């Protein structure tokens, strides 16, 4: 007689629970992360590090947005944010927040567009 089979979790929620140690959201500096925030490694992976942390450090040798990183790793934003919080707290990654556009909502800067047009006409 075989042992009873344990049902599998098709949603992946068990895996996410294990990855984050049961945490559901980031805290501290990571609470201001958004999908456009760029992440850059500040350290190399070390032996014994969680696989996902290692992968984040490897992929972020060059700046990579949180959205791109989540797509590469196949992780939802809130799970990735928890993992990034761990790395930010350990000073292993740097978060570069997007620079807000000057006068957002007013449309493009007319002077800049005229300079671009002038440069294109000179080509």
CSV table of N, CA and C in Angstrom, one decimal:
chain,number,residue,atom,x,y,z
A,1,UNK,N,0.8,-1.2,0.0
A,1,UNK,CA,0.0,0.0,0.0
A,1,UNK,C,0.9,1.2,0.0
A,2,UNK,N,0.6,2.2,-0.9
A,2,UNK,CA,1.4,3.4,-1.0
A,2,UNK,C,0.9,4.5,0.0
A,3,UNK,N,1.8,5.4,0.2
A,3,UNK,CA,1.5,6.5,1.1
A,3,UNK,C,0.5,7.4,0.4
A,4,UNK,N,-0.3,8.1,1.2
A,4,UNK,CA,-1.3,9.0,0.5
A,4,UNK,C,-0.6,10.1,-0.2
A,5,UNK,N,-1.1,10.4,-1.4
A,5,UNK,CA,-0.5,11.5,-2.2
A,5,UNK,C,-0.9,12.9,-1.7
A,6,UNK,N,0.0,13.7,-1.6
A,6,UNK,CA,-0.3,15.1,-1.2
A,6,UNK,C,-0.7,15.9,-2.4
A,7,UNK,N,-1.8,16.6,-2.3
A,7,UNK,CA,-2.3,17.4,-3.5
A,7,UNK,C,-1.2,18.5,-3.8
A,8,UNK,N,-1.1,18.7,-5.1
A,8,UNK,CA,-0.1,19.8,-5.5
A,8,UNK,C,-0.9,21.1,-5.6
A,9,UNK,N,-0.1,22.2,-5.4
A,9,UNK,CA,-0.7,23.5,-5.4
A,9,UNK,C,-0.4,24.1,-6.8
A,10,UNK,N,-1.4,24.1,-7.7
A,10,UNK,CA,-1.2,24.6,-9.1
A,10,UNK,C,-1.0,26.1,-9.1
A,11,UNK,N,-1.4,26.8,-8.1
A,11,UNK,CA,-1.3,28.3,-8.1
A,11,UNK,C,0.1,28.7,-7.8
A,12,UNK,N,0.9,27.9,-7.2
A,12,UNK,CA,2.3,28.2,-6.8
A,12,UNK,C,2.3,29.0,-5.5
A,13,UNK,N,1.2,29.1,-4.8
A,13,UNK,CA,1.2,29.9,-3.5
A,13,UNK,C,2.1,29.3,-2.5
A,14,UNK,N,2.2,28.0,-2.4
A,14,UNK,CA,3.1,27.3,-1.4
A,14,UNK,C,4.5,27.7,-1.7
A,15,UNK,N,4.9,27.7,-3.0
A,15,UNK,CA,6.3,28.1,-3.4
A,15,UNK,C,6.5,29.6,-3.0
A,16,UNK,N,5.6,30.5,-3.2
A,16,UNK,CA,5.8,31.9,-2.9
A,16,UNK,C,5.9,32.0,-1.4
A,17,UNK,N,5.1,31.3,-0.6
A,17,UNK,CA,5.2,31.3,0.8
A,17,UNK,C,6.6,30.9,1.3
A,18,UNK,N,7.1,29.9,0.7
A,18,UNK,CA,8.5,29.4,1.1
A,18,UNK,C,9.5,30.5,0.7
A,19,UNK,N,9.4,31.0,-0.5
A,19,UNK,CA,10.4,32.0,-1.0
A,19,UNK,C,10.5,33.2,-0.1
A,20,UNK,N,9.3,33.7,0.4
A,20,UNK,CA,9.3,34.9,1.2
A,20,UNK,C,9.3,34.7,2.7
A,21,UNK,N,9.4,33.4,3.1
A,21,UNK,CA,9.3,33.1,4.5
A,21,UNK,C,8.0,33.5,5.1
A,22,UNK,N,6.9,33.5,4.4
A,22,UNK,CA,5.6,33.8,4.9
A,22,UNK,C,5.3,35.3,4.8
A,23,UNK,N,6.2,36.1,4.4
A,23,UNK,CA,5.9,37.6,4.3
A,23,UNK,C,5.1,37.9,3.1
A,24,UNK,N,4.1,38.8,3.2
A,24,UNK,CA,3.2,39.1,2.1
A,24,UNK,C,3.6,40.4,1.4
A,25,UNK,N,4.4,41.2,2.0
A,25,UNK,CA,4.8,42.5,1.3
A,25,UNK,C,6.1,43.0,1.9
A,26,UNK,N,6.7,43.9,1.1
A,26,UNK,CA,8.0,44.4,1.5
A,26,UNK,C,7.8,45.5,2.6
A,27,UNK,N,8.9,45.7,3.3
A,27,UNK,CA,8.9,46.8,4.3
A,27,UNK,C,10.1,47.7,4.1
A,28,UNK,N,10.2,48.7,4.8
A,28,UNK,CA,11.3,49.6,4.7
A,28,UNK,C,11.5,50.3,3.4
A,29,UNK,N,12.7,50.4,2.9
A,29,UNK,CA,13.0,51.0,1.6
A,29,UNK,C,12.3,50.4,0.4
A,30,UNK,N,12.0,49.1,0.5
A,30,UNK,CA,11.4,48.4,-0.6
A,30,UNK,C,9.9,48.8,-0.8
A,31,UNK,N,9.3,49.4,0.2
A,31,UNK,CA,7.9,49.7,0.1
A,31,UNK,C,7.6,50.8,-0.9
A,32,UNK,N,8.7,51.5,-1.4
A,32,UNK,CA,8.5,52.5,-2.4
A,32,UNK,C,8.8,52.0,-3.8
A,33,UNK,N,9.1,50.7,-3.9
A,33,UNK,CA,9.4,50.1,-5.3
A,33,UNK,C,8.2,50.2,-6.1
A,34,UNK,N,8.4,50.4,-7.4
A,34,UNK,CA,7.3,50.2,-8.4
A,34,UNK,C,7.9,49.5,-9.6
A,35,UNK,N,7.1,49.3,-10.6
A,35,UNK,CA,7.5,48.4,-11.7
A,35,UNK,C,8.6,49.1,-12.6
A,36,UNK,N,8.7,50.5,-12.5
A,36,UNK,CA,9.7,51.2,-13.3
A,36,UNK,C,11.0,51.4,-12.5
A,37,UNK,N,11.1,51.1,-11.3
A,37,UNK,CA,12.3,51.2,-10.5
A,37,UNK,C,13.4,50.3,-11.1
A,38,UNK,N,14.6,50.9,-11.2
A,38,UNK,CA,15.7,50.1,-11.8
A,38,UNK,C,16.5,49.5,-10.6
A,39,UNK,N,16.9,48.3,-10.7
A,39,UNK,CA,17.6,47.6,-9.7
A,39,UNK,C,19.0,47.3,-10.3
A,40,UNK,N,20.1,47.6,-9.5
A,40,UNK,CA,21.5,47.3,-9.9
A,40,UNK,C,22.2,46.6,-8.7
A,41,UNK,N,22.9,45.5,-9.1
A,41,UNK,CA,23.6,44.7,-8.1
A,41,UNK,C,24.8,45.6,-7.6
A,42,UNK,N,25.0,45.4,-6.3
A,42,UNK,CA,26.2,46.1,-5.7
A,42,UNK,C,27.1,45.0,-5.1
A,43,UNK,N,26.8,43.7,-5.3
A,43,UNK,CA,27.6,42.7,-4.7
A,43,UNK,C,27.4,41.4,-5.6
A,44,UNK,N,28.3,40.5,-5.5
A,44,UNK,CA,28.2,39.2,-6.2
A,44,UNK,C,27.4,38.2,-5.3
A,45,UNK,N,26.8,37.2,-5.9
A,45,UNK,CA,26.2,36.2,-5.1
A,45,UNK,C,27.2,35.5,-4.2
A,46,UNK,N,26.8,35.0,-3.1
A,46,UNK,CA,27.7,34.3,-2.2
A,46,UNK,C,27.2,32.9,-2.0
A,47,UNK,N,28.0,31.9,-1.7
A,47,UNK,CA,27.6,30.5,-1.5
A,47,UNK,C,26.5,30.5,-0.3
A,48,UNK,N,25.5,29.6,-0.5
A,48,UNK,CA,24.5,29.5,0.5
A,48,UNK,C,23.3,30.4,0.4
A,49,UNK,N,23.4,31.3,-0.6
A,49,UNK,CA,22.4,32.3,-0.7
A,49,UNK,C,21.2,31.7,-1.4
A,50,UNK,N,20.0,32.1,-1.1
A,50,UNK,CA,18.7,31.6,-1.7
A,50,UNK,C,18.9,31.8,-3.3
A,51,UNK,N,18.4,30.8,-4.0
A,51,UNK,CA,18.6,30.8,-5.5
A,51,UNK,C,18.0,32.0,-6.1
A,52,UNK,N,16.9,32.4,-5.7
A,52,UNK,CA,16.2,33.6,-6.3
A,52,UNK,C,17.0,34.9,-6.1
A,53,UNK,N,17.6,35.0,-4.9
A,53,UNK,CA,18.5,36.1,-4.6
A,53,UNK,C,19.7,36.1,-5.5
A,54,UNK,N,20.3,35.0,-5.6
A,54,UNK,CA,21.5,34.8,-6.5
A,54,UNK,C,21.1,35.3,-8.0
A,55,UNK,N,20.0,34.8,-8.4
A,55,UNK,CA,19.5,35.1,-9.8
A,55,UNK,C,19.3,36.6,-10.0
A,56,UNK,N,18.7,37.3,-9.0
A,56,UNK,CA,18.5,38.7,-9.0
A,56,UNK,C,19.9,39.4,-9.1
A,57,UNK,N,20.8,39.0,-8.3
A,57,UNK,CA,22.1,39.7,-8.4
A,57,UNK,C,22.8,39.4,-9.7
A,58,UNK,N,22.7,38.3,-10.3
A,58,UNK,CA,23.3,38.0,-11.6
A,58,UNK,C,22.7,38.8,-12.7
A,59,UNK,N,21.4,38.8,-12.7
A,59,UNK,CA,20.6,39.5,-13.8
A,59,UNK,C,20.8,41.1,-13.7
A,60,UNK,N,21.0,41.6,-12.5
A,60,UNK,CA,21.1,43.0,-12.3
A,60,UNK,C,22.5,43.6,-12.3
A,61,UNK,N,23.4,42.9,-13.0
A,61,UNK,CA,24.7,43.5,-13.1
A,61,UNK,C,24.6,44.8,-13.9
A,62,UNK,N,23.7,44.9,-14.8
A,62,UNK,CA,23.3,46.1,-15.5
A,62,UNK,C,21.9,46.5,-15.0
A,63,UNK,N,21.6,47.8,-15.0
A,63,UNK,CA,20.3,48.2,-14.4
A,63,UNK,C,19.2,47.4,-15.2
A,64,UNK,N,18.2,47.0,-14.4
A,64,UNK,CA,17.1,46.2,-14.9
A,64,UNK,C,15.8,46.7,-14.1
A,65,UNK,N,14.7,47.0,-14.8
A,65,UNK,CA,13.5,47.4,-14.1
A,65,UNK,C,12.9,46.2,-13.3
A,66,UNK,N,12.2,46.6,-12.3
A,66,UNK,CA,11.5,45.6,-11.5
A,66,UNK,C,10.5,44.8,-12.4
A,67,UNK,N,9.9,45.4,-13.4
A,67,UNK,CA,9.0,44.7,-14.3
A,67,UNK,C,9.7,43.7,-15.1
A,68,UNK,N,10.9,44.1,-15.7
A,68,UNK,CA,11.7,43.2,-16.5
A,68,UNK,C,12.2,42.0,-15.6
A,69,UNK,N,12.6,42.3,-14.4
A,69,UNK,CA,13.2,41.3,-13.5
A,69,UNK,C,12.1,40.3,-13.2
A,70,UNK,N,10.9,40.8,-12.9
A,70,UNK,CA,9.8,39.9,-12.6
A,70,UNK,C,9.4,39.0,-13.8
A,71,UNK,N,9.5,39.5,-15.0
A,71,UNK,CA,9.2,38.7,-16.2
A,71,UNK,C,10.3,37.6,-16.3
A,72,UNK,N,11.6,38.0,-16.2
A,72,UNK,CA,12.6,37.0,-16.3
A,72,UNK,C,12.5,35.9,-15.3
A,73,UNK,N,12.2,36.2,-14.1
A,73,UNK,CA,12.1,35.3,-13.0
A,73,UNK,C,10.8,34.5,-12.9
A,74,UNK,N,9.8,35.1,-13.5
A,74,UNK,CA,8.5,34.5,-13.5
A,74,UNK,C,7.8,34.7,-12.1
A,75,UNK,N,8.1,35.8,-11.5
A,75,UNK,CA,7.5,36.1,-10.1
A,75,UNK,C,6.6,37.3,-10.2
A,76,UNK,N,5.5,37.2,-9.4
A,76,UNK,CA,4.6,38.4,-9.3
A,76,UNK,C,5.3,39.5,-8.5
A,77,UNK,N,4.8,40.7,-8.8
A,77,UNK,CA,5.5,41.9,-8.2
A,77,UNK,C,5.6,41.8,-6.7
A,78,UNK,N,4.6,41.5,-6.0
A,78,UNK,CA,4.7,41.5,-4.5
A,78,UNK,C,5.7,40.5,-4.0
A,79,UNK,N,5.9,39.3,-4.6
A,79,UNK,CA,6.8,38.4,-4.2
A,79,UNK,C,8.2,38.9,-4.5
A,80,UNK,N,8.4,39.4,-5.7
A,80,UNK,CA,9.7,40.0,-6.1
A,80,UNK,C,10.1,41.1,-5.1
A,81,UNK,N,9.1,42.0,-4.8
A,81,UNK,CA,9.4,43.1,-3.9
A,81,UNK,C,9.9,42.6,-2.5
A,82,UNK,N,9.4,41.5,-2.0
A,82,UNK,CA,9.9,41.0,-0.7
A,82,UNK,C,11.3,40.5,-0.9
A,83,UNK,N,11.6,39.8,-2.0
A,83,UNK,CA,13.0,39.4,-2.2
A,83,UNK,C,13.9,40.6,-2.4
A,84,UNK,N,13.5,41.6,-3.1
A,84,UNK,CA,14.3,42.8,-3.2
A,84,UNK,C,14.5,43.5,-1.9
A,85,UNK,N,13.5,43.5,-1.1
A,85,UNK,CA,13.6,44.1,0.3
A,85,UNK,C,14.8,43.5,1.0
A,86,UNK,N,14.9,42.1,0.9
A,86,UNK,CA,16.0,41.4,1.6
A,86,UNK,C,17.3,41.9,1.1
A,87,UNK,N,17.4,42.0,-0.2
A,87,UNK,CA,18.7,42.4,-0.8
A,87,UNK,C,19.0,43.9,-0.6
A,88,UNK,N,18.0,44.8,-0.5
A,88,UNK,CA,18.2,46.2,-0.2
A,88,UNK,C,18.7,46.3,1.2
A,89,UNK,N,18.1,45.6,2.1
A,89,UNK,CA,18.4,45.6,3.5
A,89,UNK,C,19.9,45.2,3.8
A,90,UNK,N,20.3,44.2,3.0
A,90,UNK,CA,21.7,43.7,3.1
A,90,UNK,C,22.6,44.5,2.3
A,91,UNK,N,22.2,45.6,1.6
A,91,UNK,CA,23.0,46.5,0.8
A,91,UNK,C,23.6,45.7,-0.4
A,92,UNK,N,23.0,44.7,-0.9
A,92,UNK,CA,23.5,43.9,-2.0
A,92,UNK,C,23.0,44.5,-3.4
A,93,UNK,N,21.9,45.3,-3.4
A,93,UNK,CA,21.4,45.9,-4.6
A,93,UNK,C,21.1,47.4,-4.3
A,94,UNK,N,21.0,48.1,-5.3
A,94,UNK,CA,20.6,49.5,-5.2
A,94,UNK,C,19.3,49.7,-6.0
A,95,UNK,N,18.4,50.5,-5.5
A,95,UNK,CA,17.2,50.8,-6.2
A,95,UNK,C,17.3,52.3,-6.7
A,96,UNK,N,17.1,52.4,-8.0
A,96,UNK,CA,17.1,53.7,-8.7
A,96,UNK,C,15.7,54.1,-9.1
A,97,UNK,N,15.1,55.0,-8.4
A,97,UNK,CA,13.7,55.3,-8.7
A,97,UNK,C,13.6,56.2,-10.0
A,98,UNK,N,12.5,56.0,-10.7
A,98,UNK,CA,12.4,56.8,-12.0
A,98,UNK,C,12.3,58.3,-11.7
A,99,UNK,N,12.9,59.1,-12.6
A,99,UNK,CA,12.9,60.5,-12.4
A,99,UNK,C,11.5,61.0,-13.0
A,100,UNK,N,10.7,61.7,-12.2
A,100,UNK,CA,9.5,62.2,-12.7
A,100,UNK,C,9.7,63.3,-13.7
A,101,UNK,N,8.8,63.3,-14.7
A,101,UNK,CA,8.9,64.2,-15.8
A,101,UNK,C,8.6,65.6,-15.3
A,102,UNK,N,9.4,66.6,-15.7
A,102,UNK,CA,9.1,68.0,-15.3
A,102,UNK,C,7.8,68.4,-15.9
A,103,UNK,N,6.9,69.0,-15.0
A,103,UNK,CA,5.6,69.4,-15.5
A,103,UNK,C,4.8,68.3,-16.0
A,104,UNK,N,4.8,67.2,-15.4
A,104,UNK,CA,4.0,66.0,-15.8
A,104,UNK,C,2.5,66.4,-16.0
A,105,UNK,N,2.0,66.0,-17.1
A,105,UNK,CA,0.6,66.3,-17.4
A,105,UNK,C,0.4,67.5,-18.3
A,106,UNK,N,1.5,68.3,-18.5
A,106,UNK,CA,1.4,69.5,-19.4
A,106,UNK,C,1.8,69.2,-20.8
A,107,UNK,N,2.2,68.0,-21.1
A,107,UNK,CA,2.6,67.7,-22.5
A,107,UNK,C,4.1,67.8,-22.6
A,108,UNK,N,4.6,67.5,-23.8
A,108,UNK,CA,6.1,67.6,-24.0
A,108,UNK,C,6.6,69.0,-24.0
A,109,UNK,N,7.9,69.2,-23.6
A,109,UNK,CA,8.6,70.5,-23.6
A,109,UNK,C,8.8,70.9,-25.0
A,110,UNK,N,8.1,72.0,-25.4
A,110,UNK,CA,8.1,72.6,-26.8
A,110,UNK,C,9.5,72.9,-27.2
A,111,UNK,N,10.3,73.5,-26.3
A,111,UNK,CA,11.7,73.9,-26.7
A,111,UNK,C,12.6,72.7,-27.0
A,112,UNK,N,12.4,71.6,-26.3
A,112,UNK,CA,13.1,70.4,-26.5
A,112,UNK,C,12.7,69.8,-27.9
A,113,UNK,N,11.4,69.8,-28.2
A,113,UNK,CA,10.9,69.3,-29.4
A,113,UNK,C,11.5,70.1,-30.6
A,114,UNK,N,11.6,71.4,-30.5
A,114,UNK,CA,12.1,72.2,-31.5
A,114,UNK,C,13.6,71.9,-31.8
A,115,UNK,N,14.3,71.7,-30.7
A,115,UNK,CA,15.7,71.4,-30.8
A,115,UNK,C,15.9,70.0,-31.5
A,116,UNK,N,15.1,69.1,-31.2
A,116,UNK,CA,15.2,67.7,-31.8
A,116,UNK,C,14.8,67.9,-33.3
A,117,UNK,N,13.8,68.6,-33.7
A,117,UNK,CA,13.4,68.8,-35.0
A,117,UNK,C,14.5,69.5,-35.8
A,118,UNK,N,15.1,70.5,-35.2
A,118,UNK,CA,16.2,71.2,-35.9
A,118,UNK,C,17.4,70.3,-36.1
A,119,UNK,N,17.7,69.5,-35.2
A,119,UNK,CA,18.8,68.5,-35.3
A,119,UNK,C,18.5,67.5,-36.4
A,120,UNK,N,17.3,67.0,-36.5
A,120,UNK,CA,16.9,66.1,-37.5
A,120,UNK,C,17.0,66.7,-38.9
A,121,UNK,N,16.6,68.0,-39.0
A,121,UNK,CA,16.6,68.7,-40.3
A,121,UNK,C,18.0,68.9,-40.8
A,122,UNK,N,19.0,69.0,-39.9
A,122,UNK,CA,20.4,69.1,-40.3
A,122,UNK,C,21.0,67.9,-40.8
A,123,UNK,N,20.4,66.7,-40.5
A,123,UNK,CA,21.0,65.4,-41.0
A,123,UNK,C,20.9,65.3,-42.5
